[in-house]
XYZ file of C-alpha atoms in Angstrom:
229
model
C 43.784 147.593 52.224
C 45.362 147.501 55.713
C 43.097 147.040 58.736
C 44.207 148.096 62.219
C 42.427 146.990 65.388
C 42.166 149.820 67.932
C 41.117 149.383 71.578
C 40.468 152.485 73.687
C 40.152 152.158 77.489
C 38.407 154.661 79.755
C 39.554 155.119 83.355
C 37.512 153.439 86.080
C 37.067 156.456 88.361
C 33.761 158.281 88.809
C 32.832 160.628 85.921
C 35.644 159.297 83.719
C 33.227 158.533 80.874
C 31.845 160.964 78.319
C 29.076 161.341 75.781
C 31.160 163.638 73.581
C 32.462 162.464 70.222
C 35.905 160.843 70.252
C 37.846 160.018 67.092
C 41.360 158.808 66.352
C 44.101 159.215 63.750
C 46.923 156.695 63.434
C 50.328 158.045 62.439
C 52.918 155.634 61.070
C 56.387 156.014 59.616
C 54.920 155.644 56.073
C 51.838 157.831 56.460
C 48.715 158.355 58.523
C 45.117 157.171 58.537
C 42.024 159.264 58.069
C 40.307 160.512 61.219
C 37.970 157.746 62.373
C 35.175 158.148 64.933
C 35.412 155.707 67.823
C 32.153 156.362 69.659
C 29.803 158.954 71.123
C 29.507 157.190 74.474
C 32.275 156.021 76.807
C 31.532 154.422 80.159
C 33.942 154.363 83.147
C 36.122 151.267 83.262
C 35.017 150.074 79.820
C 36.815 149.578 76.513
C 35.808 150.384 72.953
C 37.192 148.426 70.002
C 37.036 149.422 66.347
C 38.760 148.753 63.053
C 40.598 151.513 61.181
C 40.824 150.853 57.443
C 43.739 152.354 55.522
C 44.521 152.285 51.830
C 48.091 151.158 52.551
C 50.323 149.866 55.313
C 51.279 152.753 57.616
C 54.482 151.094 58.799
C 55.402 151.159 62.520
C 52.800 153.250 64.403
C 54.692 156.039 66.165
C 51.894 158.420 67.189
C 48.161 158.565 67.606
C 45.908 161.608 67.786
C 42.786 161.576 69.932
C 40.210 164.175 68.885
C 37.445 165.218 71.277
C 34.430 167.163 70.000
C 31.719 168.673 72.160
C 28.263 167.824 70.846
C 25.959 169.834 73.124
C 27.349 170.059 76.653
C 30.950 169.734 77.749
C 31.665 166.317 79.245
C 35.306 165.687 80.156
C 36.777 162.263 79.409
C 39.584 160.399 81.198
C 41.432 158.163 78.730
C 43.421 155.338 80.287
C 45.277 154.024 77.234
C 45.001 153.023 73.585
C 46.224 149.788 72.016
C 46.725 149.371 68.296
C 47.229 145.993 66.613
C 48.769 146.186 63.133
C 47.798 143.813 60.273
C 50.979 141.793 60.923
C 49.982 141.287 64.583
C 52.366 143.829 66.134
C 50.852 145.461 69.228
C 51.513 149.131 69.945
C 50.590 150.644 73.313
C 49.878 154.329 73.904
C 49.532 155.271 77.614
C 47.370 158.341 78.186
C 46.097 158.611 81.785
C 44.810 162.143 81.457
C 41.622 164.183 81.145
C 40.534 165.536 77.784
C 38.377 168.644 78.099
C 36.587 170.849 75.580
C 37.327 170.622 71.874
C 40.872 169.320 71.799
C 43.377 167.051 70.099
C 45.956 165.122 72.096
C 48.982 163.457 70.516
C 50.365 160.352 72.223
C 53.648 158.635 71.517
C 54.086 154.898 71.446
C 54.862 153.723 74.982
C 58.358 152.276 74.463
C 60.952 154.367 76.289
C 63.190 156.344 73.938
C 65.901 158.954 74.215
C 66.177 162.134 72.169
C 68.720 160.528 69.823
C 66.218 157.750 69.082
C 63.837 160.168 67.366
C 64.793 159.587 63.739
C 61.517 160.746 62.193
C 60.880 164.465 61.853
C 57.328 164.067 63.162
C 58.671 162.660 66.433
C 61.189 165.471 66.763
C 58.405 168.017 66.261
C 56.203 166.253 68.795
C 58.962 166.322 71.415
C 59.589 170.019 70.726
C 55.883 170.910 71.104
C 55.570 168.843 74.268
C 58.593 170.555 75.826
C 57.224 174.005 74.909
C 53.859 173.144 76.468
C 55.515 172.002 79.694
C 57.599 175.183 79.860
C 54.450 177.256 79.421
C 52.515 175.326 82.092
C 55.255 175.263 84.733
C 56.576 178.791 85.103
C 58.070 180.109 88.315
C 57.849 183.451 90.096
C 59.176 185.031 93.292
C 56.526 185.148 96.007
C 58.720 187.316 98.222
C 62.359 188.237 98.559
C 64.286 185.327 100.055
C 61.420 182.868 99.690
C 61.588 179.782 97.454
C 60.133 180.133 93.963
C 56.480 179.227 93.512
C 54.291 178.411 90.522
C 53.398 181.477 88.446
C 49.605 181.325 88.846
C 47.172 183.284 90.996
C 44.810 180.357 91.544
C 44.934 176.584 91.203
C 41.981 176.895 88.831
C 44.339 178.398 86.262
C 46.131 175.046 86.086
C 45.214 172.244 83.743
C 42.814 169.771 85.342
C 45.461 167.039 85.029
C 47.701 169.058 87.382
C 45.091 170.071 89.941
C 44.280 167.955 92.983
C 41.023 166.496 91.715
C 37.684 166.474 93.501
C 37.497 162.723 92.861
C 40.759 162.111 94.713
C 39.613 164.402 97.528
C 36.428 162.327 97.869
C 38.531 159.156 98.008
C 40.624 160.625 100.824
C 37.477 161.677 102.704
C 36.084 158.170 102.457
C 39.389 156.748 103.674
C 39.402 159.063 106.695
C 35.852 158.037 107.592
C 36.808 154.373 107.372
C 39.876 154.834 109.567
C 37.903 156.832 112.122
C 35.251 154.115 112.318
C 37.928 151.421 112.652
C 39.615 153.215 115.537
C 36.255 153.887 117.192
C 35.253 150.235 117.022
C 38.651 149.102 118.280
C 38.236 151.253 121.387
C 41.080 153.638 120.539
C 39.083 156.900 120.296
C 37.155 156.389 123.557
C 40.094 155.194 125.633
C 40.345 157.052 128.964
C 43.287 155.207 130.528
C 46.962 154.826 129.718
C 48.384 151.976 127.709
C 49.458 149.016 129.824
C 52.141 147.838 127.407
C 53.454 148.087 123.857
C 51.846 144.734 123.122
C 48.437 146.233 123.891
C 49.084 149.067 121.433
C 50.121 146.564 118.784
C 46.874 144.653 119.318
C 44.809 147.781 118.621
C 46.719 149.105 115.621
C 47.446 145.787 113.946
C 43.765 145.535 113.022
C 44.198 148.177 110.326
C 47.611 147.087 109.067
C 48.053 145.523 105.659
C 44.539 146.254 104.391
C 43.922 147.389 100.844
C 41.673 150.443 101.054
C 40.709 152.049 97.749
C 43.888 150.904 96.058
C 46.174 152.063 98.904
C 48.023 149.611 101.097
C 47.570 150.707 104.699
C 50.650 149.891 106.733
C 50.090 152.190 109.708
C 47.158 153.543 111.741
C 47.640 157.083 110.439
C 44.882 158.223 108.063
C 47.188 158.802 105.122
C 47.701 156.575 102.053
C 51.266 155.839 101.036
C 51.042 157.600 97.658
């Protein structure tokens, strides 16, 4: 009997958690585990840990499969990452950082960077082929008009996968940032100023109050209401 310790982390943004059923399958170079349920409740910013029992050693873990099942109502889940500790103590990391929606299965490769020639196992070659085909299907181009640059071949942004769309959560974060910057400039006297600047030093005094602050994960280095990333 081989026992693997699995830790699953949920993103810390609003609505990242889910009450849908999430299960996992470990895929190693010698075989794969049975599908094991992790939990029916995931909270934002929290981790779930479980043990996956296998009849034999799976060898190096090269893939995992996350299975999401809708119980009653759809409840999307944002998975941050998965960490698997083998019986011999080897730690495998599987970055995810994406939304899982509906009834779906997502395959994740182990996080170590590899080139195409490094894929010795057939299962890894097939995974790379499927991933490339999915990307080619998602990102297709069309001509908007003669002489114009190519644009994405969709009629609406709602046709795109939610991981590609500009999310409502990020839009809310930007709105909050703009409100904060507006209040800062108002309190500093910038927005109500009716006279000209007396010197560059006076301008620096006003704008330096918002420089270097960490707002919502973004380092603010200028008075403009835009994060750096």
